[in-house]
Short mmCIF file of C-alpha atoms and ligand atoms in Angstrom, two decimals:
data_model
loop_
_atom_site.label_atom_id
_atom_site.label_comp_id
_atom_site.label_asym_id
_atom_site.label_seq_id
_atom_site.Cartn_x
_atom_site.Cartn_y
_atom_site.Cartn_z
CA UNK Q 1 84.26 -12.95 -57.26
CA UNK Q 2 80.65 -13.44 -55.68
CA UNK Q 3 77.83 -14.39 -57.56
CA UNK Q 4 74.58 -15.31 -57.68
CA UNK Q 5 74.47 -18.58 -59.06
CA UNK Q 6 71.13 -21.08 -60.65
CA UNK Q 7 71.93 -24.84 -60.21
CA UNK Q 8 68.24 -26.12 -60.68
CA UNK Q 9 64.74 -26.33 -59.64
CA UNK Q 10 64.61 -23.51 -56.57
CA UNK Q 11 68.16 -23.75 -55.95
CA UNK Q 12 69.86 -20.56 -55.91
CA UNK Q 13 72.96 -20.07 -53.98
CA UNK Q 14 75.49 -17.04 -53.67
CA UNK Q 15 78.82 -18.48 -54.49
CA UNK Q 16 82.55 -16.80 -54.00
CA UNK Q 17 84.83 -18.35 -55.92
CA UNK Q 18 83.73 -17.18 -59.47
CA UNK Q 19 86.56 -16.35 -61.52
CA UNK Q 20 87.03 -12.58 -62.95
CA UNK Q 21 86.31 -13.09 -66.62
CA UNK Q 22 89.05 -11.59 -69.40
CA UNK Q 23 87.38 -9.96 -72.46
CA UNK Q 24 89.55 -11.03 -75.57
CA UNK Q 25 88.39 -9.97 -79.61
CA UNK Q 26 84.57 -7.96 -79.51
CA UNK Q 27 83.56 -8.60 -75.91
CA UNK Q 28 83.53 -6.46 -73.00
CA UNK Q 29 84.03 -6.61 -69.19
CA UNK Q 30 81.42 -4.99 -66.61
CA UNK Q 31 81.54 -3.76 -63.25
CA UNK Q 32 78.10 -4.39 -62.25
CA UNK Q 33 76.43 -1.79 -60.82
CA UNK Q 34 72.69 -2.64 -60.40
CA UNK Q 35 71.46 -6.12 -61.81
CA UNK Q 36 67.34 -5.94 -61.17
CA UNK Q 37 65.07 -8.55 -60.10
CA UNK Q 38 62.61 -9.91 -62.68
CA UNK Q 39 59.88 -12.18 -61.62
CA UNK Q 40 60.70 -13.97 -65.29
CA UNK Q 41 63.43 -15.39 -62.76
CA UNK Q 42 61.01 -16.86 -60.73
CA UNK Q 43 59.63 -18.60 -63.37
CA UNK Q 44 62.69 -20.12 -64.53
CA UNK Q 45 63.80 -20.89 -60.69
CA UNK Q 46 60.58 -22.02 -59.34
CA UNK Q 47 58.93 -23.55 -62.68
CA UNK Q 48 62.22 -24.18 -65.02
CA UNK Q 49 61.52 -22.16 -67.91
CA UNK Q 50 65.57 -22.64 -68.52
CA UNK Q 51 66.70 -26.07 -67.58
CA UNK Q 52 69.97 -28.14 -67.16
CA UNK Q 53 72.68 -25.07 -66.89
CA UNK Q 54 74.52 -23.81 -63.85
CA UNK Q 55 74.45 -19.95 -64.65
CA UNK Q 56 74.86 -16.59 -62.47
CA UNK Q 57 71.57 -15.21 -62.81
CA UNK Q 58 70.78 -11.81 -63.52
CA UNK Q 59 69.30 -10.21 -67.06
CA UNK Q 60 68.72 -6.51 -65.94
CA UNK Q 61 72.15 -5.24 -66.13
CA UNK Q 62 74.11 -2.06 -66.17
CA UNK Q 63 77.57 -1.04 -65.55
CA UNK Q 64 80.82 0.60 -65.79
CA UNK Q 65 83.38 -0.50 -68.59
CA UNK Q 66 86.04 -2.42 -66.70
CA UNK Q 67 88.35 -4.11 -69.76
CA UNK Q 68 87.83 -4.67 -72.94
CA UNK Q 69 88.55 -6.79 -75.56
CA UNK Q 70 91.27 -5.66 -78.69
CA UNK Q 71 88.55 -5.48 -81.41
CA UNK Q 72 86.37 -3.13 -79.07
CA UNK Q 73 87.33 0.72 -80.26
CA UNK Q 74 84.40 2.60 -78.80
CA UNK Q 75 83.93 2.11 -75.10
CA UNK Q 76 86.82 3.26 -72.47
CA UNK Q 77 86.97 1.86 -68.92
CA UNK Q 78 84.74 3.80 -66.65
CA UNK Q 79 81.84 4.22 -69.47
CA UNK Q 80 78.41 4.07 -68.32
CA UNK Q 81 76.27 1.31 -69.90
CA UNK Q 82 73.00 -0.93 -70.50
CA UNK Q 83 73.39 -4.99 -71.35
CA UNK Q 84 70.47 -5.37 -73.83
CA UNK Q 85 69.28 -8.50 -72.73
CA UNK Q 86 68.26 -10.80 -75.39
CA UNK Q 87 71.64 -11.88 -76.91
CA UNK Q 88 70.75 -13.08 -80.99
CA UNK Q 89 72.97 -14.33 -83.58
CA UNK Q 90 73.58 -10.93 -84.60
CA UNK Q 91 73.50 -11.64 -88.01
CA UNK Q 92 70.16 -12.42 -89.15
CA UNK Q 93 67.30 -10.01 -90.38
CA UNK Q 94 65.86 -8.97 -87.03
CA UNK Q 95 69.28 -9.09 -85.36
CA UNK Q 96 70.19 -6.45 -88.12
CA UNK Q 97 67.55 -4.39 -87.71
CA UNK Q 98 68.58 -4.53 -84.02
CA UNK Q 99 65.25 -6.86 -82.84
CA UNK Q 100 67.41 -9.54 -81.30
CA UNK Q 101 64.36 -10.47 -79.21
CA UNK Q 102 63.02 -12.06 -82.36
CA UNK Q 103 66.63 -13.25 -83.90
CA UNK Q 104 65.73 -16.20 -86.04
CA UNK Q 105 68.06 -18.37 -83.76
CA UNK Q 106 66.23 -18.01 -80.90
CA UNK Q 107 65.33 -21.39 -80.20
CA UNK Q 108 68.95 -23.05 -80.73
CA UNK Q 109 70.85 -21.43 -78.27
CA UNK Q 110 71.25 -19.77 -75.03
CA UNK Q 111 69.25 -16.47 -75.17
CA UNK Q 112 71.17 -14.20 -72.57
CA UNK Q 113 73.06 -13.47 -69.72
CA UNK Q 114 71.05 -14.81 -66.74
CA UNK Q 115 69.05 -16.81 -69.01
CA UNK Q 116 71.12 -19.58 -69.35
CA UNK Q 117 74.68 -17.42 -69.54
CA UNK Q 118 75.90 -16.56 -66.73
CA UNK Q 119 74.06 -12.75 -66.09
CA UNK Q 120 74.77 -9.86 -64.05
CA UNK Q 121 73.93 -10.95 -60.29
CA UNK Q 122 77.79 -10.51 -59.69
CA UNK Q 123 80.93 -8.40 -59.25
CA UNK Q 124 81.20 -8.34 -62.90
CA UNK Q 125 80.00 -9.67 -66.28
CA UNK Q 126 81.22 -10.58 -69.78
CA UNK Q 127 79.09 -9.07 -72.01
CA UNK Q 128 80.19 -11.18 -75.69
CA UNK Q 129 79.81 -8.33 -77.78
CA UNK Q 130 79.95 -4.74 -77.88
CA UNK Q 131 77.25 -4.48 -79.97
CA UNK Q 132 75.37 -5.14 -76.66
CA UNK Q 133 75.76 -2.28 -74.86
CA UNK Q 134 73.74 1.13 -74.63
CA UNK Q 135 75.56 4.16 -73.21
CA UNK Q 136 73.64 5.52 -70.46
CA UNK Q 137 75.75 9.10 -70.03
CA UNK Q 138 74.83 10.45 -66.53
CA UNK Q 139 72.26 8.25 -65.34
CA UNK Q 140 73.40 6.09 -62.59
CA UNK Q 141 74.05 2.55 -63.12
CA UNK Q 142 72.40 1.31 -60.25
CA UNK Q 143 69.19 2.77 -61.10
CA UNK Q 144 69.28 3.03 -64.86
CA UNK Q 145 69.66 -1.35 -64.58
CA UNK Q 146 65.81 -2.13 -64.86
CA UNK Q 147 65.48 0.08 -67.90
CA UNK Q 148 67.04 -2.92 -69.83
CA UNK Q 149 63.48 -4.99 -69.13
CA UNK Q 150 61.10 -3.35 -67.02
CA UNK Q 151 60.54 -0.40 -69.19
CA UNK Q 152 61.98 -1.87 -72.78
CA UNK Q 153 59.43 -4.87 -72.28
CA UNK Q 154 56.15 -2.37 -71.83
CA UNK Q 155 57.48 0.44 -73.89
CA UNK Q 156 57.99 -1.61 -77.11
CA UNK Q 157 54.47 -3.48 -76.09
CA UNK Q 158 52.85 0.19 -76.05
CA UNK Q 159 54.41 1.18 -79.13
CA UNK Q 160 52.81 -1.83 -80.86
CA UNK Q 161 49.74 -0.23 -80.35
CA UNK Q 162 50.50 3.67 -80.34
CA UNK Q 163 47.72 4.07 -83.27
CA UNK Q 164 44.98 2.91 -80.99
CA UNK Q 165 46.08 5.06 -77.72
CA UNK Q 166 44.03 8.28 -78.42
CA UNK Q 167 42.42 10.99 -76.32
CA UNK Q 168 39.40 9.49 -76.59
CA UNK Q 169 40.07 5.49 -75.66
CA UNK Q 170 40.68 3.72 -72.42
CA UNK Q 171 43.93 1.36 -71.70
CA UNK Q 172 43.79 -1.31 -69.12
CA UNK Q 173 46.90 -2.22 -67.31
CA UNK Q 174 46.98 -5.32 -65.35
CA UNK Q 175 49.79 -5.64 -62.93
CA UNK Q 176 51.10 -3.33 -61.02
CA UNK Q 177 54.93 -4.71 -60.55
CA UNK Q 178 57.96 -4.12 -61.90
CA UNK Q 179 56.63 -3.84 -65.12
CA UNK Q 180 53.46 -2.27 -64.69
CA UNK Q 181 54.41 0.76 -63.08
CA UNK Q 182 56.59 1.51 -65.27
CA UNK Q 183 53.74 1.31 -68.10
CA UNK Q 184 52.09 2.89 -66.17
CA UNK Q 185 54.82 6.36 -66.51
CA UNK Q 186 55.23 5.22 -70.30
CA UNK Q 187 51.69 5.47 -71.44
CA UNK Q 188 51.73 9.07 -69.54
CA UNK Q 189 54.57 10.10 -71.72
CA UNK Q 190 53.32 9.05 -75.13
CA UNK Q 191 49.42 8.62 -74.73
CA UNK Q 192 46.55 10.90 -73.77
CA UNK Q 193 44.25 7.47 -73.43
CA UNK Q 194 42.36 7.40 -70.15
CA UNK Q 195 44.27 4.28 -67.88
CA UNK Q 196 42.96 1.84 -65.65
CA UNK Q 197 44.98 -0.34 -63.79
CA UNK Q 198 44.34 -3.58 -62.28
CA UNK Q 199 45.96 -5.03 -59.18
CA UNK Q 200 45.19 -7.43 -56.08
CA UNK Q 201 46.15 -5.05 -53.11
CA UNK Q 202 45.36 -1.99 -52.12
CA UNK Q 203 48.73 -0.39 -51.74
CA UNK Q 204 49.51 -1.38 -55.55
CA UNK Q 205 45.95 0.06 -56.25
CA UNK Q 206 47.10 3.60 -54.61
CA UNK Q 207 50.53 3.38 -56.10
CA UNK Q 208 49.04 3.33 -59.26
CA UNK Q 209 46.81 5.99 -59.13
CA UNK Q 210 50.02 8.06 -57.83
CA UNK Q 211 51.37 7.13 -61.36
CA UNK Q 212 48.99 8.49 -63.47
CA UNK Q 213 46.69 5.79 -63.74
CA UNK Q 214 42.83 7.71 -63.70
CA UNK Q 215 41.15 4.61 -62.39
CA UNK Q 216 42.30 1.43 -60.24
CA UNK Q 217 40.29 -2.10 -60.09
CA UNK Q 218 41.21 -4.61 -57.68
CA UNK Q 219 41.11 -7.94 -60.52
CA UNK Q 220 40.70 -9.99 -57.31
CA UNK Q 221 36.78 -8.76 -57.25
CA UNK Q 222 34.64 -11.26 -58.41
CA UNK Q 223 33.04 -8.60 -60.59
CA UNK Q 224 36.08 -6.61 -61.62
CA UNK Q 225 35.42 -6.90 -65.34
CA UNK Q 226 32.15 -5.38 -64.67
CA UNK Q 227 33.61 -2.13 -62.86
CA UNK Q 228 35.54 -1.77 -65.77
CA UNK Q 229 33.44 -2.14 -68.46
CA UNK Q 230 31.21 0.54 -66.49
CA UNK Q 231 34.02 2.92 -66.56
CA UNK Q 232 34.38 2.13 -70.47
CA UNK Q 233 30.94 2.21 -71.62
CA UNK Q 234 29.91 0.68 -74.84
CA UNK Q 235 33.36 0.86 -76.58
CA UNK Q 236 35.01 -0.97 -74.06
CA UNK Q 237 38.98 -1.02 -74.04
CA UNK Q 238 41.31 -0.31 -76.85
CA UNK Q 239 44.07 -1.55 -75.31
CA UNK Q 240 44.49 -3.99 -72.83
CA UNK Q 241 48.41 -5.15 -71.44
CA UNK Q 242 48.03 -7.58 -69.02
CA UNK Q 243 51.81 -8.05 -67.18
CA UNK Q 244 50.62 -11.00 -65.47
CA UNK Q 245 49.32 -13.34 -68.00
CA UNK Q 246 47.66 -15.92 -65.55
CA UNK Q 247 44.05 -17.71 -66.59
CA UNK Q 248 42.12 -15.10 -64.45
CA UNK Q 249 43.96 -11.77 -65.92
CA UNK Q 250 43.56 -12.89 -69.70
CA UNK Q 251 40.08 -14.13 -68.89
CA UNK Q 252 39.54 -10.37 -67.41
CA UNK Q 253 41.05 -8.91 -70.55
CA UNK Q 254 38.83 -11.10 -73.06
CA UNK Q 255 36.06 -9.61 -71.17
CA UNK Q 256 36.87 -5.72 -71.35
CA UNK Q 257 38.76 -5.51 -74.30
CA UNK Q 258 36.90 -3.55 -77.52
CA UNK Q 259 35.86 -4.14 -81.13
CA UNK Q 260 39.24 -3.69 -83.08
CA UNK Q 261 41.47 -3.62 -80.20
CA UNK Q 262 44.65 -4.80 -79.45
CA UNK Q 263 45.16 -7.65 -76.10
CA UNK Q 264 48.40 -8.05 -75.01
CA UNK Q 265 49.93 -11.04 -72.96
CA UNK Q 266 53.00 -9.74 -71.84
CA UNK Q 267 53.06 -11.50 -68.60
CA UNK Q 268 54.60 -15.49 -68.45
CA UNK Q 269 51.94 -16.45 -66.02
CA UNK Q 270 51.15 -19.44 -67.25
CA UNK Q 271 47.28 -19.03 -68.48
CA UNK Q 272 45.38 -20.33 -70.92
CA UNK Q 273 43.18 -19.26 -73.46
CA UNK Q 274 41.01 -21.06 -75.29
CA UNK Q 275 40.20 -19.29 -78.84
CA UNK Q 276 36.39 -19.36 -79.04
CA UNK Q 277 34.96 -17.04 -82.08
CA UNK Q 278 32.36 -15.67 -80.37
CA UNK Q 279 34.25 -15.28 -76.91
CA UNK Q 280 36.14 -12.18 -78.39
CA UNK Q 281 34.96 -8.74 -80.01
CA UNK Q 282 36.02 -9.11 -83.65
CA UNK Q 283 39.00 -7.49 -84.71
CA UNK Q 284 41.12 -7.92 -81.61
CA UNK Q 285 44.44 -9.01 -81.78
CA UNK Q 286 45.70 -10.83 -79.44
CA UNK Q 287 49.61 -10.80 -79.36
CA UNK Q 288 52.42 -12.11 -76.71
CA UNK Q 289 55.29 -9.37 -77.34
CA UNK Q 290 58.37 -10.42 -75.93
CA UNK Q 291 60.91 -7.95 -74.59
CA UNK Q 292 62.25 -4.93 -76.79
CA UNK Q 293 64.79 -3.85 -79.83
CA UNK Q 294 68.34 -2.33 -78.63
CA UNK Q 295 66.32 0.44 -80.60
CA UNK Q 296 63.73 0.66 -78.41
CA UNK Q 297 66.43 0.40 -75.25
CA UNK Q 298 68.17 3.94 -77.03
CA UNK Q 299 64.83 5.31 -76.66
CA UNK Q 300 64.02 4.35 -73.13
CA UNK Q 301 67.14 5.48 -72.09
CA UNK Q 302 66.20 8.88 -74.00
CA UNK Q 303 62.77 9.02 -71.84
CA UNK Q 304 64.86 8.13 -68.46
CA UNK Q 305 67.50 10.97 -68.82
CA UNK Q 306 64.72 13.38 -69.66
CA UNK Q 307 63.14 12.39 -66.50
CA UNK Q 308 59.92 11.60 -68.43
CA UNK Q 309 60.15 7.81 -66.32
CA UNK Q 310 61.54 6.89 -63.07
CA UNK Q 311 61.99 3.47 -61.90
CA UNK Q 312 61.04 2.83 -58.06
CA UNK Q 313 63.76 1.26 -56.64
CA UNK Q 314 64.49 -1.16 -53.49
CA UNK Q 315 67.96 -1.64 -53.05
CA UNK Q 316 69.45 -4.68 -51.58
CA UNK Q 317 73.06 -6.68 -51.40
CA UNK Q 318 73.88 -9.35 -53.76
CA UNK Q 319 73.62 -11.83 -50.56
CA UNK Q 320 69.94 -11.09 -49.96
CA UNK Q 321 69.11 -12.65 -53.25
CA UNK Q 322 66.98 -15.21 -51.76
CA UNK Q 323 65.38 -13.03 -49.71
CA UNK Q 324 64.28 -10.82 -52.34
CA UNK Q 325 62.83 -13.86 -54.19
CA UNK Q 326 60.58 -14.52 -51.55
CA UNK Q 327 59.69 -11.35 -50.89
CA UNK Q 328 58.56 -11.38 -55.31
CA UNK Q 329 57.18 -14.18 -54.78
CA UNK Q 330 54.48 -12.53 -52.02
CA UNK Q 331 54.12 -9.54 -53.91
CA UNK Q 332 56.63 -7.39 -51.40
CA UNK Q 333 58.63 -5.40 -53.92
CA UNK Q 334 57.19 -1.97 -54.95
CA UNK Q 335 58.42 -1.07 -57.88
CA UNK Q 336 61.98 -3.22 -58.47
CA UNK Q 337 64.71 -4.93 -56.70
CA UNK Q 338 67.99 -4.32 -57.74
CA UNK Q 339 70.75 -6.31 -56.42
CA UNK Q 340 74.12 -4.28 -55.76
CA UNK Q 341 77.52 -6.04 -55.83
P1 LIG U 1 56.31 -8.30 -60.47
O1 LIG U 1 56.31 -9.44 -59.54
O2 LIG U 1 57.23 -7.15 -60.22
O3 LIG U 1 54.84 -7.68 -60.63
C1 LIG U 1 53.70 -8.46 -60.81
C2 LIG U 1 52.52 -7.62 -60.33
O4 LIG U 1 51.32 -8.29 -60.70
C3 LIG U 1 52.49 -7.43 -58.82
O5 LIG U 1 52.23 -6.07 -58.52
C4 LIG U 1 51.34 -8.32 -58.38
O6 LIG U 1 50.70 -7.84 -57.22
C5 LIG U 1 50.45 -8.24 -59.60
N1 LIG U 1 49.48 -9.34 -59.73
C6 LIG U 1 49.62 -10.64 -59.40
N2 LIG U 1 48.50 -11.32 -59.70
C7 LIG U 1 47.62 -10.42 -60.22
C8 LIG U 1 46.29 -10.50 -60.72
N3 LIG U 1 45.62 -11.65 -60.74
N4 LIG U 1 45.71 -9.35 -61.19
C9 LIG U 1 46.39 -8.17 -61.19
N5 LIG U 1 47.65 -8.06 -60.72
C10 LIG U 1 48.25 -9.16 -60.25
O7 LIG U 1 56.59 -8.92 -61.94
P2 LIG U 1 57.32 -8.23 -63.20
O8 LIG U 1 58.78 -8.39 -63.03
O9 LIG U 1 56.71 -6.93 -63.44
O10 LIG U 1 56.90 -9.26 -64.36
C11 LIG U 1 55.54 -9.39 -64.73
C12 LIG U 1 55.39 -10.56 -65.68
O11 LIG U 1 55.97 -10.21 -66.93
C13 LIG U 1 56.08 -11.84 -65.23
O12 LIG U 1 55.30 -12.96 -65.61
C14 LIG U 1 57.38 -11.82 -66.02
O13 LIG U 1 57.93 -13.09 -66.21
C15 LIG U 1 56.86 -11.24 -67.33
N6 LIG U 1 57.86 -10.65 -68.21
C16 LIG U 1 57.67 -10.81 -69.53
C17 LIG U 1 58.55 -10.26 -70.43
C18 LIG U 1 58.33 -10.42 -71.89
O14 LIG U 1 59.20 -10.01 -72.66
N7 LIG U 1 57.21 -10.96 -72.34
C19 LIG U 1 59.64 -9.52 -69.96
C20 LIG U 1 59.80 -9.35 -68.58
C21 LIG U 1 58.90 -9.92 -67.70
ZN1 LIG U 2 69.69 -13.27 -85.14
#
């Protein structure tokens, strides 16, 4: 089967002689219908967050059942599904209370398909455990794949800080990407906070104020902090979720972000921050969320088949891969990729 396979530093290749996995005991065989493009793969293929495996890339997933194994009772070839992502031990206290982004094994093994398991960027998938899987009902597969990450990640990050999103308060949301615009929609749903959104072009700019967002910065602008803090006033932001998490953006959030509020780093940008008592309003806390509980996915899946989100989709072949990368890498996807078998 054809694949989309990782074998080091910028190396990506679409291969054809995979073999068709066999589930056996709990797991569960896919036919991929959508795997989306994450620019967390461009960190690990261009700056090797995940080193030393050969692995089919691909950790936005969703599917039909194809097989399954004999332990699995409750899915039936043809079911519509979601991989959660972050694959834990299972067992442990956050893995039980179904946070496997935070299993307490995270650091001894690998955490996923497409992050270091071979992912969804193929024909099909082996998905180890049924456990794993979120029905999705009559959403379509092909769209329904980014829910798994580019609305779990910024939904559970809102939800973090739900008690600060009032009426009255302003959110700042830097990034306009996969991510972001899907924030964007999110905050919409379950906030009544006044949203500005920061981005470096002018087409992300308008796409975000088609999205809800009452205000858009460019955070190129030397003075962009400034145009915020004018829109804020003396409170400043409540909220701040910056999706890009470079120097610059978490320097820009420092600088708009309110007494008692809440700065979030959900982007793997590589920035810096150096911790500086004075350099921050007191009480904020500053946290780096990382993805979403299969919880949380049940939920986002509840918000996409009332229609309350949408994800903006560009579809393109599994053997365009590269060329999708590149285009990520220039800031040419609006909304998200999704690679089709
Ligand atoms: P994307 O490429 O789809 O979107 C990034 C957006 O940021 C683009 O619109 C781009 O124009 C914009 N941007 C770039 N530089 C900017 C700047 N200085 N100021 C404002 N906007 C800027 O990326 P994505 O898939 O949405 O991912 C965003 C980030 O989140 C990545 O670093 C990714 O690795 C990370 N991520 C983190 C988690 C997590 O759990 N913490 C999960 C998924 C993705
Ligand atoms: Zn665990």
């Amino acid at each position: 089967m054809k694949a989309v396979r990782f074998f080091g530093h910028k190396d990506v290749r679409v291969v054809n002689d995979m073999v068709k996995p066999v589930p056996k005991g709990d797991e569960v065989l896919l036919k991929i219908g959508g795997a989306g493009v994450c620019h967390s793969d461009l960190h690990i293929i261009d700056e090797g967050t995940v080193v030393g495996t050969v692995f089919t890339l691909g950790h936005e997933n969703a599917g039909w059942i194809e097989e399954v194994g004999s332990d699995v009772k409750d899915y039936k070839k043809g079911d519509a599904v979601l991989v959660y992502g972050p694959w834990g031990c299972g067992h442990c206290k956050p893995c039980q209370q179904s946070k496997e982004n935070y299993c307490d094994h995270q650091s001894e093994m690998a955490y996923g398909g497409g992050l270091g398991l071979d992912g969804g960027m193929a024909e099909y998938m082996l998905v180890p455990s049924s456990r794993l899987l979120v029905p999705i009902y009559d959403l379509d597969p092909v769209i329904a794949a980014p829910l798994t990450d580019a609305a779990l990640t910024p939904y559970s990050a809102i939800k973090r800080s739900i008690g600060k999103l009032t009426a009255d308060e302003y959110v700042v949301v830097i990034g306009v990407g996969g991510l972001g615009h899907v924030a964007l929609q999110i905050l919409n749903e379950v906030s009544a906070s006044s949203i500005i959104a920061c981005d470096v072009t002018e087409e992300k700019l308008a796409f975000a104020k088609e999205l809800g967002a009452a205000y858009a910065v460019n955070s190129k602008d030397a003075n962009a902090a400034e145009q915020i803090n004018k829109i804020t006033g003396i409170k400043k932001a409540k909220v701040v979720i910056d999706f890009v998490g470079a120097t610059s953006t978490i320097d820009l959030g420092t600088k708009v972000v309110g007494l008692d509020g809440d700065l979030t780093i959900v982007g793997l940008g590589g920035g810096h921050y150096q911790y500086n008592m004075s350099g921050l309003p007191f009480g904020v806390s500053m946290t780096n969320p990382y993805w979403g509980s299969r919880v949380e996915l049940m939920e986002v899946v509840g918000l996409a088949r009332q229609r309350k989100i949408h994800i903006e989709i560009e579809q393109f072949k599994l053997d365009q891969a590269n060329e999708v990368y590149d285009r990520m890498r220039n800031g040419k996807i609006k909304g998200r990729a999704v690679l089709i078998p």
